[in-house]
mmCIF file of C-alpha atoms in Angstrom:
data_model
loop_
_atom_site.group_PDB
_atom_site.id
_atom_site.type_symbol
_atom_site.label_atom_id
_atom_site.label_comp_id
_atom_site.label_asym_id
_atom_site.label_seq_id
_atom_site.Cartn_x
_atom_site.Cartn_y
_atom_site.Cartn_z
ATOM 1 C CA UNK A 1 0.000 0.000 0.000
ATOM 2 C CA UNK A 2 1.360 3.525 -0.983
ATOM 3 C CA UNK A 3 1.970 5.829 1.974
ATOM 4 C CA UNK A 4 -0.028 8.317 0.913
ATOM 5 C CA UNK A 5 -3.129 5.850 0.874
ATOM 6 C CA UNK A 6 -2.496 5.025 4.681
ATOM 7 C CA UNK A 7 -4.407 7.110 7.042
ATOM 8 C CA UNK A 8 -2.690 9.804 9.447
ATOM 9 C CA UNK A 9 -3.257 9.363 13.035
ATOM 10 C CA UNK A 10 -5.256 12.813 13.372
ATOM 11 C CA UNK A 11 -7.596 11.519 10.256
ATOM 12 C CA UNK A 12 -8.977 8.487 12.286
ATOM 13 C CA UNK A 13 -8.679 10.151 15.429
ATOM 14 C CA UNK A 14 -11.358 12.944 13.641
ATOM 15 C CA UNK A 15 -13.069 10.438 12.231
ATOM 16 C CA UNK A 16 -13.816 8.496 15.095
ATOM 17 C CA UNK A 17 -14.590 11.623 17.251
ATOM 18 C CA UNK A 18 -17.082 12.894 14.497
ATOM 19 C CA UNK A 19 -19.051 9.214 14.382
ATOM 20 C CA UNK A 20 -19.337 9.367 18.231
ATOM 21 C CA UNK A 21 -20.540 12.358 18.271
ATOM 22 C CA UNK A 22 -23.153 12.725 15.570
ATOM 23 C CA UNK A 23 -24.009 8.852 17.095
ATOM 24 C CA UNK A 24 -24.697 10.644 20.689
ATOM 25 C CA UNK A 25 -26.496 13.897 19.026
ATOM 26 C CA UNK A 26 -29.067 11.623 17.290
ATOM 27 C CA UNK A 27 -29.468 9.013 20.538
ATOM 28 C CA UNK A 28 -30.175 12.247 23.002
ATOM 29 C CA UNK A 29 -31.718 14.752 20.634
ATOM 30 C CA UNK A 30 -34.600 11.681 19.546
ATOM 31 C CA UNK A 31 -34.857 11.082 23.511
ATOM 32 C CA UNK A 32 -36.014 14.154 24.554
ATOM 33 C CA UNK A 33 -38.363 14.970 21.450
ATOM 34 C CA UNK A 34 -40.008 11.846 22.016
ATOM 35 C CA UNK A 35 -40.052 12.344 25.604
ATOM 36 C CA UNK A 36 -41.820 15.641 25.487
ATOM 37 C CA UNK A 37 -43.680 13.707 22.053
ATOM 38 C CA UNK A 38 -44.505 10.207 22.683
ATOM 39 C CA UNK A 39 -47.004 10.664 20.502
ATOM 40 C CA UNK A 40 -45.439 11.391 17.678
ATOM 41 C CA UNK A 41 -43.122 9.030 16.955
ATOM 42 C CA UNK A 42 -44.081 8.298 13.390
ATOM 43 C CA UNK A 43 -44.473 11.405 12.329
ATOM 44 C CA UNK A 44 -41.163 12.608 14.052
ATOM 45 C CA UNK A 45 -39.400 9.895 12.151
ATOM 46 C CA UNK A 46 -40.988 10.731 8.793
ATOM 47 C CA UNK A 47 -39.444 14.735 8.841
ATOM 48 C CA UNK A 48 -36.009 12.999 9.482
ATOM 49 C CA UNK A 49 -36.527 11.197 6.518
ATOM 50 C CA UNK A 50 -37.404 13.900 4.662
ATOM 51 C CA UNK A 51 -35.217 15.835 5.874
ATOM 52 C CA UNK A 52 -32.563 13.845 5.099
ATOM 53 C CA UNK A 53 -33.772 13.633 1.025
ATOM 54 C CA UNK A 54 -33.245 16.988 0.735
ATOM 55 C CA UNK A 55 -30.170 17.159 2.124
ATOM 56 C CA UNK A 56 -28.536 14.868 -0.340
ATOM 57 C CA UNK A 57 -30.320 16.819 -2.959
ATOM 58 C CA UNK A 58 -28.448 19.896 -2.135
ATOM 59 C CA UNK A 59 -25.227 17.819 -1.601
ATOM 60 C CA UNK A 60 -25.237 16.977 -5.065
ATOM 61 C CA UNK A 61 -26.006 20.309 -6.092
ATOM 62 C CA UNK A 62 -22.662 21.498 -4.004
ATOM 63 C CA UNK A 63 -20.314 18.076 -5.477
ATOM 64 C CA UNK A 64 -20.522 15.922 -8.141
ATOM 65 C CA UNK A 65 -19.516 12.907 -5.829
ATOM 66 C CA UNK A 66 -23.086 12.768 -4.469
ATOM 67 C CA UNK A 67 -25.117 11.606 -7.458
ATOM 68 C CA UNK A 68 -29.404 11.320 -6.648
ATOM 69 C CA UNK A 69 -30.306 7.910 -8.614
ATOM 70 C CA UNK A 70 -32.947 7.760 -11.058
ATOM 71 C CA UNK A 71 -35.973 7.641 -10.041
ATOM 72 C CA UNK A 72 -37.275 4.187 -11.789
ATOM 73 C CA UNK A 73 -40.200 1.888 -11.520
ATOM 74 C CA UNK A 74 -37.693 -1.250 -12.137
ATOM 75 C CA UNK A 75 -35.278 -0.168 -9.410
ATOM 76 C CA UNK A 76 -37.885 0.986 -6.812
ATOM 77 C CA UNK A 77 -38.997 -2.222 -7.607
ATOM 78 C CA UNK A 78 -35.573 -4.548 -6.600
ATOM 79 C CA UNK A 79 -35.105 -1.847 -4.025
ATOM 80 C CA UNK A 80 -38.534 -2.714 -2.343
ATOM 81 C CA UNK A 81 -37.199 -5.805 0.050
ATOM 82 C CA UNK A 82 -34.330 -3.496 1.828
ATOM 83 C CA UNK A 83 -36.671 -0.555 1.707
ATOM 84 C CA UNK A 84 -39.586 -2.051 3.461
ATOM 85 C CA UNK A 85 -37.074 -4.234 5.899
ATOM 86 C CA UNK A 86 -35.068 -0.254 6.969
ATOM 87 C CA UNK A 87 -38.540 1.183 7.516
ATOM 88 C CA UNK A 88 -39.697 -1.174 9.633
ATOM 89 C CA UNK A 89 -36.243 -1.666 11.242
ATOM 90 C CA UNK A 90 -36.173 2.518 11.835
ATOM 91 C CA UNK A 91 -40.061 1.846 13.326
ATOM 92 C CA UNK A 92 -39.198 -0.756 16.412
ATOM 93 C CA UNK A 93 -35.748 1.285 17.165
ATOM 94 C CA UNK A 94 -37.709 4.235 17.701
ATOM 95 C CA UNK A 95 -40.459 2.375 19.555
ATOM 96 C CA UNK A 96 -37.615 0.912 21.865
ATOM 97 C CA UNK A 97 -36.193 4.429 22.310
ATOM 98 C CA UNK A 98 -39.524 5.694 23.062
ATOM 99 C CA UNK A 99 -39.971 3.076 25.909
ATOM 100 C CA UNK A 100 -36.228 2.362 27.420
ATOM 101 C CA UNK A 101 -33.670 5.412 29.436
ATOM 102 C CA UNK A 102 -31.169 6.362 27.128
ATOM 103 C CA UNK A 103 -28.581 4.610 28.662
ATOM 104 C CA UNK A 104 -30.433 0.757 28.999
ATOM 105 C CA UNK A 105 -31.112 1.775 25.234
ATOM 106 C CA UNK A 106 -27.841 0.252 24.238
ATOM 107 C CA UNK A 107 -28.808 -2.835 25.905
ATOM 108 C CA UNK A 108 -31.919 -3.466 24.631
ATOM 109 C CA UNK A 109 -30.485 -3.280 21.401
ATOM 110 C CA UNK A 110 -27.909 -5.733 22.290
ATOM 111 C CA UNK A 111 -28.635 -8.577 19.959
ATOM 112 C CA UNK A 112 -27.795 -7.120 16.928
ATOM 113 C CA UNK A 113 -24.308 -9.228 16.724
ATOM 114 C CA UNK A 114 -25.971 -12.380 17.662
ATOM 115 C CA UNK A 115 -28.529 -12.099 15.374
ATOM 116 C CA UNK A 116 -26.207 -10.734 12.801
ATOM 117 C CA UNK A 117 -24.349 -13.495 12.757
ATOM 118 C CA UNK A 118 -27.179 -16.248 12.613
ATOM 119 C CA UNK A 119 -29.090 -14.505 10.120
ATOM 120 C CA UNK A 120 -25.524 -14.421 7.775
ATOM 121 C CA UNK A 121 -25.175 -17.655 8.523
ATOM 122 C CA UNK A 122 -28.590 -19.027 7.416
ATOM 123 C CA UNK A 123 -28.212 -16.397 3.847
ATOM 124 C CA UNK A 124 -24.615 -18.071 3.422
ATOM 125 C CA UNK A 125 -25.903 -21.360 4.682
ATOM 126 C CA UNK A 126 -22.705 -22.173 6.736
ATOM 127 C CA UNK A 127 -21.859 -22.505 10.210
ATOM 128 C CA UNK A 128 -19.773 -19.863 12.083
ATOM 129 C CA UNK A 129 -16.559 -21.119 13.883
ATOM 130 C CA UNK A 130 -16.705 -21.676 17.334
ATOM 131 C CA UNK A 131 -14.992 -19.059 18.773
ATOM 132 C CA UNK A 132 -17.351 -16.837 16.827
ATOM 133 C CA UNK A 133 -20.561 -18.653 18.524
ATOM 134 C CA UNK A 134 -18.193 -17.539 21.814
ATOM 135 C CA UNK A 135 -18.632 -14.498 21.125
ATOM 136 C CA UNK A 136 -22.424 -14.621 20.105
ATOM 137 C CA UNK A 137 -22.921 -16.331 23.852
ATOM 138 C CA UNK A 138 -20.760 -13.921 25.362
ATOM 139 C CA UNK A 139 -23.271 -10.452 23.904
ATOM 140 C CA UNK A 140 -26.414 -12.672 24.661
ATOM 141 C CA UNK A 141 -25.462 -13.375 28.287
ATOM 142 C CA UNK A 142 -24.673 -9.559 28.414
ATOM 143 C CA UNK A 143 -28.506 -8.803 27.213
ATOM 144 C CA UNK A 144 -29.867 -11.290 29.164
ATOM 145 C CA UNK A 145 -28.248 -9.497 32.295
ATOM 146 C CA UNK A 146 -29.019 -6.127 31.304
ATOM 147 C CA UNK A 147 -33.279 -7.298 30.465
ATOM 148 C CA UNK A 148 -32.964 -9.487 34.118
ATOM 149 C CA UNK A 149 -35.531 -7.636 36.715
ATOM 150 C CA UNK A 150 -33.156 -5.838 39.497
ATOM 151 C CA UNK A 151 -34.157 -4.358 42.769
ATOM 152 C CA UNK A 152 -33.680 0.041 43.087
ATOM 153 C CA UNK A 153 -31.050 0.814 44.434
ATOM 154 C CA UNK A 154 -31.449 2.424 48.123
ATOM 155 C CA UNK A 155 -29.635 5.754 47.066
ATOM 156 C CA UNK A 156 -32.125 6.374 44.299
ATOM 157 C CA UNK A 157 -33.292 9.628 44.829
ATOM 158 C CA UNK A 158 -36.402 8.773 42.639
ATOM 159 C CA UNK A 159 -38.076 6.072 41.247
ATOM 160 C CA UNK A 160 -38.028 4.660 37.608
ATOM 161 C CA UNK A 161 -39.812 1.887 36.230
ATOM 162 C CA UNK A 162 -38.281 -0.781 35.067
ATOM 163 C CA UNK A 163 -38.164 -1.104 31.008
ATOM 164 C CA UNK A 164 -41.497 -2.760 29.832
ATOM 165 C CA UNK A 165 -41.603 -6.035 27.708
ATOM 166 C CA UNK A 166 -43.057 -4.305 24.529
ATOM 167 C CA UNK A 167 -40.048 -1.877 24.706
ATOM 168 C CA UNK A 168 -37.298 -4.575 24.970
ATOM 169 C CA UNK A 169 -39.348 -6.752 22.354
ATOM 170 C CA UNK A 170 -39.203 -3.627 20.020
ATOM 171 C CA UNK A 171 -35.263 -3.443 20.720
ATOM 172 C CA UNK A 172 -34.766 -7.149 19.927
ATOM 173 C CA UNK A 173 -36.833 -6.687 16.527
ATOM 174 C CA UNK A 174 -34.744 -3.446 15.532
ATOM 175 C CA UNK A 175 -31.676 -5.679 16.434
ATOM 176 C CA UNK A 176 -33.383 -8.522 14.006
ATOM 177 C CA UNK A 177 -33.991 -6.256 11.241
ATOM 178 C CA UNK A 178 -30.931 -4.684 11.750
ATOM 179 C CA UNK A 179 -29.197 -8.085 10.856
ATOM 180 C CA UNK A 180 -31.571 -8.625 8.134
ATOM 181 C CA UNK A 181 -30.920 -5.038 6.442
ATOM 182 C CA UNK A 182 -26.822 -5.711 6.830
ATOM 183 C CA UNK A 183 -27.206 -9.050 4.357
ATOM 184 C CA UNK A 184 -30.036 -7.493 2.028
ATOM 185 C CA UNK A 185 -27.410 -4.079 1.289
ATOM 186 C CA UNK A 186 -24.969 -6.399 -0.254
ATOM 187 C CA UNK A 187 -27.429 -7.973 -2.503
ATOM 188 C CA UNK A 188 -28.748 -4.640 -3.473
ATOM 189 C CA UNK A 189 -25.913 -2.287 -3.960
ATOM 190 C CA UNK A 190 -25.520 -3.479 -7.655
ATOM 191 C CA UNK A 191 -29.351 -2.482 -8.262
ATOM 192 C CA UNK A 192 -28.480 1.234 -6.839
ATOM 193 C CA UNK A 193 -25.089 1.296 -9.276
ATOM 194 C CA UNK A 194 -22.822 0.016 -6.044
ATOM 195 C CA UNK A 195 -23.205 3.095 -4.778
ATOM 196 C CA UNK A 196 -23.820 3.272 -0.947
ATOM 197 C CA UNK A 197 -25.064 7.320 -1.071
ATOM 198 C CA UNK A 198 -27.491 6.398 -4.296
ATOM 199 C CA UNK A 199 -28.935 2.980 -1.979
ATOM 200 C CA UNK A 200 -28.930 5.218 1.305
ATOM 201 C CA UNK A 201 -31.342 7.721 -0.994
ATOM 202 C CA UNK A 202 -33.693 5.227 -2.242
ATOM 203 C CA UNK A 203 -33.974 3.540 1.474
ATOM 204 C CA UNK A 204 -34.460 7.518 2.898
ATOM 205 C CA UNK A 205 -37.181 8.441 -0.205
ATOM 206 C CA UNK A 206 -38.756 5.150 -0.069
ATOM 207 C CA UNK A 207 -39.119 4.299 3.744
ATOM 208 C CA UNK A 208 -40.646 8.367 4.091
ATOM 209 C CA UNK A 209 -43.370 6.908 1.609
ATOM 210 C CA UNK A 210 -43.878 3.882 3.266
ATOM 211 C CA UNK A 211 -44.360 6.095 6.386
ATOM 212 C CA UNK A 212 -47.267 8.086 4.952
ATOM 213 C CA UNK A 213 -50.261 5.855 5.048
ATOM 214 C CA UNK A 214 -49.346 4.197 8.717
ATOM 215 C CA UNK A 215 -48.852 8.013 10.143
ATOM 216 C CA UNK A 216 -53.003 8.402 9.126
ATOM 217 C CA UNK A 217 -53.858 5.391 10.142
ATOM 218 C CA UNK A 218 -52.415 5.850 13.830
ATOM 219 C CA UNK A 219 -54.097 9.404 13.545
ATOM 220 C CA UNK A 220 -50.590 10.979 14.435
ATOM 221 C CA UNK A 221 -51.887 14.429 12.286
ATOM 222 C CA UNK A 222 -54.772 14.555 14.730
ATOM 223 C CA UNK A 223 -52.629 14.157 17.710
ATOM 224 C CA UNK A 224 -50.455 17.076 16.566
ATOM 225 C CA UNK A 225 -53.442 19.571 15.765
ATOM 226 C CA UNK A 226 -54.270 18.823 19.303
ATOM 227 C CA UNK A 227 -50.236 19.096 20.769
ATOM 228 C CA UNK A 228 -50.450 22.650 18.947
ATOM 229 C CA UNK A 229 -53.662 23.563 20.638
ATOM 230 C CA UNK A 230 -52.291 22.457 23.998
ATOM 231 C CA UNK A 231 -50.416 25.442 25.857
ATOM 232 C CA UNK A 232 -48.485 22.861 28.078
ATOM 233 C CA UNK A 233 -46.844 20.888 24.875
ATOM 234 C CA UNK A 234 -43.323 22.486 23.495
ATOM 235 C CA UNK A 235 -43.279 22.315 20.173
ATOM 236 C CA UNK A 236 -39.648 24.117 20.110
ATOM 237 C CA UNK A 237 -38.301 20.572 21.607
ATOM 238 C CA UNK A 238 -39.904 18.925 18.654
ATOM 239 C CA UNK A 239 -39.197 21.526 15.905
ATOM 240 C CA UNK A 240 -35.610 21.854 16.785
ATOM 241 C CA UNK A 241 -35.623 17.916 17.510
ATOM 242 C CA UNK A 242 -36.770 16.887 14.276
ATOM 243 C CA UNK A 243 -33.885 19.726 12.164
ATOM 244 C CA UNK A 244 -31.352 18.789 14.486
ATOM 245 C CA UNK A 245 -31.426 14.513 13.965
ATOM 246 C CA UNK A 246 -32.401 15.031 10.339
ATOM 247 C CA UNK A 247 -28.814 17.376 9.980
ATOM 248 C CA UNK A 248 -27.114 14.724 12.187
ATOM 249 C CA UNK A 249 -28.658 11.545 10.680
ATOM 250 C CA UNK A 250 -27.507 12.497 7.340
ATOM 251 C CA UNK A 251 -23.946 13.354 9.168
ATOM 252 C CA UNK A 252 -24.429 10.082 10.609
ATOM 253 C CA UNK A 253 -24.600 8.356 7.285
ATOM 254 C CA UNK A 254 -21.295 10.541 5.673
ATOM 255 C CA UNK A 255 -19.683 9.629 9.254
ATOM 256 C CA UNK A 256 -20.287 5.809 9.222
ATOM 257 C CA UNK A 257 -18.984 6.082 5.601
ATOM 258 C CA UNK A 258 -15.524 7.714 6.269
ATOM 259 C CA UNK A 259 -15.686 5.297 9.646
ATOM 260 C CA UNK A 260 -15.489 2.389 7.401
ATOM 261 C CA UNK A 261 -13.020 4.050 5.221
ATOM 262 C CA UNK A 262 -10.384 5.883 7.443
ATOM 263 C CA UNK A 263 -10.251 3.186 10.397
ATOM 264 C CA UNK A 264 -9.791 -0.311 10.666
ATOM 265 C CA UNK A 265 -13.261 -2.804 11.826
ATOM 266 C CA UNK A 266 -11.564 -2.929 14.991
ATOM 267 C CA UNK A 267 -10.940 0.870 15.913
ATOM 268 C CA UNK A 268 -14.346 1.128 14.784
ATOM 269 C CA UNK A 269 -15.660 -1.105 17.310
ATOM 270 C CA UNK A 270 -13.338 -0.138 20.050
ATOM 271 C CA UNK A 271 -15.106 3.377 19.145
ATOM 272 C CA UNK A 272 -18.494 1.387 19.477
ATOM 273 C CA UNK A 273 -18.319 0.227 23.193
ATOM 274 C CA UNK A 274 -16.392 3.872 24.134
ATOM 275 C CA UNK A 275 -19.835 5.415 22.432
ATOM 276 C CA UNK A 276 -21.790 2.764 24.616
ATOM 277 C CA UNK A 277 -20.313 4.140 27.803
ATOM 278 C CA UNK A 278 -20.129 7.572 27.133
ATOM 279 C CA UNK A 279 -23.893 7.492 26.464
ATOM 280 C CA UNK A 280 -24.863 5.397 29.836
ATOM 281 C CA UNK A 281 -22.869 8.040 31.605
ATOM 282 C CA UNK A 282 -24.577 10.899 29.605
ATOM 283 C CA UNK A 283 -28.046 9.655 30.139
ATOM 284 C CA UNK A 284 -27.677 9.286 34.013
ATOM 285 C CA UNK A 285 -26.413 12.804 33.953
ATOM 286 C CA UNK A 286 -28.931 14.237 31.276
ATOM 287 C CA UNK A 287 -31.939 12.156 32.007
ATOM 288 C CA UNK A 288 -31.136 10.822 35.473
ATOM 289 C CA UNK A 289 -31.349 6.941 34.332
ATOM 290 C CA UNK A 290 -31.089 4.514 36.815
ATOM 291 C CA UNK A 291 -28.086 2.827 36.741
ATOM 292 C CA UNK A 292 -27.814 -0.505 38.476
ATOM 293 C CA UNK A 293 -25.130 -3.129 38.915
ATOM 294 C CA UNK A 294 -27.038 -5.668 36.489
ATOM 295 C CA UNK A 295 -27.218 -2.522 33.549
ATOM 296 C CA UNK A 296 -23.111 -1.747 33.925
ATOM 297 C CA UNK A 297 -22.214 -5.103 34.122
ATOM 298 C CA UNK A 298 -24.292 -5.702 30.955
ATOM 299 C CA UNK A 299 -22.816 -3.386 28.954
ATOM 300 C CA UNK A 300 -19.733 -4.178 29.755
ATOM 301 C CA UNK A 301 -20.063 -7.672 28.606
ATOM 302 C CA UNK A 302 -21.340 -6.439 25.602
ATOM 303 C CA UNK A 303 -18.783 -4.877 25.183
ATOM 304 C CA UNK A 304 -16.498 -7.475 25.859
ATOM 305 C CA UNK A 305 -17.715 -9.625 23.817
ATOM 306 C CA UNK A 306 -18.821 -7.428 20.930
ATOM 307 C CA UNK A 307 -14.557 -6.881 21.195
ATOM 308 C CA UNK A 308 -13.228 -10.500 20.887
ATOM 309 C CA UNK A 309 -15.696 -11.055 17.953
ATOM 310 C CA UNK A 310 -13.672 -7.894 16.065
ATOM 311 C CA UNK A 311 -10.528 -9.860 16.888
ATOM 312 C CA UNK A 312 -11.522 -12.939 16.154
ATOM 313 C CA UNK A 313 -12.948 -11.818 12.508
ATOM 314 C CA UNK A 314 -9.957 -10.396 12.290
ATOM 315 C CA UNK A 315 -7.732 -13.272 12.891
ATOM 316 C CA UNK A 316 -9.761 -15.845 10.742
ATOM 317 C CA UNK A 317 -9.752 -13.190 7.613
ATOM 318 C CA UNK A 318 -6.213 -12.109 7.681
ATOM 319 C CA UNK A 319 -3.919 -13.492 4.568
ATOM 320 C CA UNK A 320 -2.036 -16.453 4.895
ATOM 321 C CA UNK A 321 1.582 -15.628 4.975
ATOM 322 C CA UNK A 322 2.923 -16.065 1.634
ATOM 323 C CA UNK A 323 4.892 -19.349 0.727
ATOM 324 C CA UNK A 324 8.928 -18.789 -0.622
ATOM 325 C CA UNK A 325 9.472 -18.399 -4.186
ATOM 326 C CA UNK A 326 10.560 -21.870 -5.930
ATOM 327 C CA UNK A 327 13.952 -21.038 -7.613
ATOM 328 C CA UNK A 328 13.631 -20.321 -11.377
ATOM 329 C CA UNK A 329 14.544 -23.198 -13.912
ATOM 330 C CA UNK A 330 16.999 -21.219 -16.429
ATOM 331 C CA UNK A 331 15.237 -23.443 -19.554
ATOM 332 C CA UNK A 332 11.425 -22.402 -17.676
ATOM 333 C CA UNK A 333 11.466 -18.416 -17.969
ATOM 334 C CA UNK A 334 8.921 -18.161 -20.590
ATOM 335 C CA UNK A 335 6.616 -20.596 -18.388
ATOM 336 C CA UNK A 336 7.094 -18.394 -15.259
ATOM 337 C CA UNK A 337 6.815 -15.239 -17.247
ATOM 338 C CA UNK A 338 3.059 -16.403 -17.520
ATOM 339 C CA UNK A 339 2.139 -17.210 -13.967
ATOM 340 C CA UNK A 340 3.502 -13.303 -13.446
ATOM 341 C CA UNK A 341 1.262 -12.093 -16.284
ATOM 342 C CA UNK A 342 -1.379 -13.884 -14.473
ATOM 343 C CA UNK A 343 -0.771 -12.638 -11.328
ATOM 344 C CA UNK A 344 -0.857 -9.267 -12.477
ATOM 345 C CA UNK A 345 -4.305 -9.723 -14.217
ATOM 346 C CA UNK A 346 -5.371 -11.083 -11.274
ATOM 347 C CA UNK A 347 -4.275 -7.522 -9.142
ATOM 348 C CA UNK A 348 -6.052 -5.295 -11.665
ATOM 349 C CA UNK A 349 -9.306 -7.605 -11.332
ATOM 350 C CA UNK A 350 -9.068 -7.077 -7.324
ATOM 351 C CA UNK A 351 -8.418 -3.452 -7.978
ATOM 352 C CA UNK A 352 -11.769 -3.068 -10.374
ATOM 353 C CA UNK A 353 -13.906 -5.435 -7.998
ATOM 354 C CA UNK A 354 -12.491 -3.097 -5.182
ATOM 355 C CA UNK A 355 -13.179 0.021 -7.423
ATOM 356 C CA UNK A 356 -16.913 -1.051 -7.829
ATOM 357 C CA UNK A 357 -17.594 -2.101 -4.183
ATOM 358 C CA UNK A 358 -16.185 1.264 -2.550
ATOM 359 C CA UNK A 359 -17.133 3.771 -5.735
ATOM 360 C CA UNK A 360 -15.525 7.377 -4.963
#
């Protein structure tokens, strides 16, 4: 690899602070609106969406390297599956957001490795190695800590209920569609041109659509003509809720992008679990969560676990180490001559295929 392609230290070290941050925004910002809104979450979700549409409209009108798709009946059409499965993926994680403290939020969404993993494993139709299904146990016994009923602690100053079951069953559907999404992307990149910003503005267009209909039918409009009527209800909190996560949502997406490309899979999870314990800390500050032994012991075997599966992914993809050069018959050059040739053809293939997967 060329020097100049390897990143500097301050690049990933902005990179990972910007993804933390814009990760935090969105996590706190949706809290409160839908604390001071639990009405709206539907409707609060659909002007993020939108929002978020016209954003990368006017990013392509500033640089050619955002390109809107399109719009076709075909594509909308092969597009549909990962569509519908982020819409109702971005439905249950608000739900669970709605329903959980900020800080057990992390933990109700804990399953998305395990069921990662199983759900890649049933589309690929092999097994995982063990030390992978390790791993898996490892996060699951971390969730099922975090979900296990604890008594309040005695130097609770005040009382908060204890997560319901519809809000962690919400959390362990966003986690399930979560998985689902992560294999359905790969299989429909090449329908949105392999492009991850033209797929991320098909999922944004189409999933605000999808929204529409389901927004009427849970009479959200008629809630809000009756929020704006209400003296008590402060619609600043949701005005400024909704422009702030649909700004730092679409950050969100450009951070997880440059993530991905700047740092390595396991800075980005060490930056993961840091981002998991700066927001339990932030939400018994902000919020005043209740934070019990079973909750920090949770996420730290999240954590933990969510770790050694980085390394161990790690370990079982790295290249072999390559095997010493036979010596060079004198009467074989032309023969070698061709396995070079075809070891060079094989470099410029990996260079396209690479070319196509990450498109500038």
């Amino acid at each position: 690899m060329d020097h100049k392609d390897v990143p500097q230290t301050w690049q990933v070290a902005g990179v990972v602070s910007f993804y933390m941050s814009a990760a935090l925004v969105m996590v706190f910002v949706n809290k409160a609106v839908l604390n001071s809104s639990p009405d709206l979450p539907l409707f609060f979700l659909l002007l993020q969406l939108t929002l978020a549409v016209v954003l990368l409209h006017g990013a392509a009108f500033v640089t050619k390297r955002v390109e809107i798709p399109k719009l076709e009946l075909k594509t909308a059409k092969k597009l549909a599956p990962v569509t519908l499965v982020n819409v109702i993926g971005l439905v249950f994680n608000i739900l669970c957001l709605r329903g959980v403290d900020a800080s057990f939020f992390q933990i109700a969404r804990g399953m998305v490795l395990p069921l990662t993993i199983i759900v890649s494993s049933i589309n690929a139709r092999s097994l995982p190695s063990m030390r992978v299904l390790f791993a898996a146990g490892i996060v699951t016994a971390g969730f099922f800590i975090g979900v296990a009923p604890t008594s309040l602690s005695a130097s609770s100053d005040r009382w908060h209920e204890a997560p319901s079951r519809l809000a962690i069953a919400y959390g362990v559907l966003s986690s399930l569609f979560i998985a689902i999404h992560a294999v359905l992307i790969k299989v429909s990149l090449p329908h949105a041109q392999n492009s991850t910003i033209q797929l991320a503005y098909w999922q944004n267009l189409g999933s605000a659509l999808l929204l529409g209909p389901f927004i009427l039918f849970q009479g959200e409009l008629s809630k809000l003509s009756e929020l704006i009527r209400t003296p008590e209800w402060n619609a600043e909190v949701f005005v400024w809720g909704s422009l702030i996560t649909g700004v730092f949502g679409f950050l969100l997406c450009v951070a997880g992008l440059l993530s991905i490309k700047v740092t390595s899979p396991v800075t980005h999870m060490f930056s993961s679990a840091a981002r998991s314990a700066v927001q339990t800390l932030l939400g018994v500050w902000i919020f005043r969560d209740l934070l019990t032994a079973n909750r920090a012991i949770s996420i730290l075997v999240i954590a933990v676990g969510t770790m050694y599966y980085t390394w161990v992914k790690s370990v079982e993809t790295a290249p072999a180490a390559p095997r010493p050069a036979a010596p060079i018959p004198k009467d074989d050059i032309e023969a070698n001559g061709g396995v070079q040739l075809e070891q060079i053809e094989g470099e410029v293939h990996d260079w396209q295929d690479e070319k196509r997967t990450h498109p500038a």
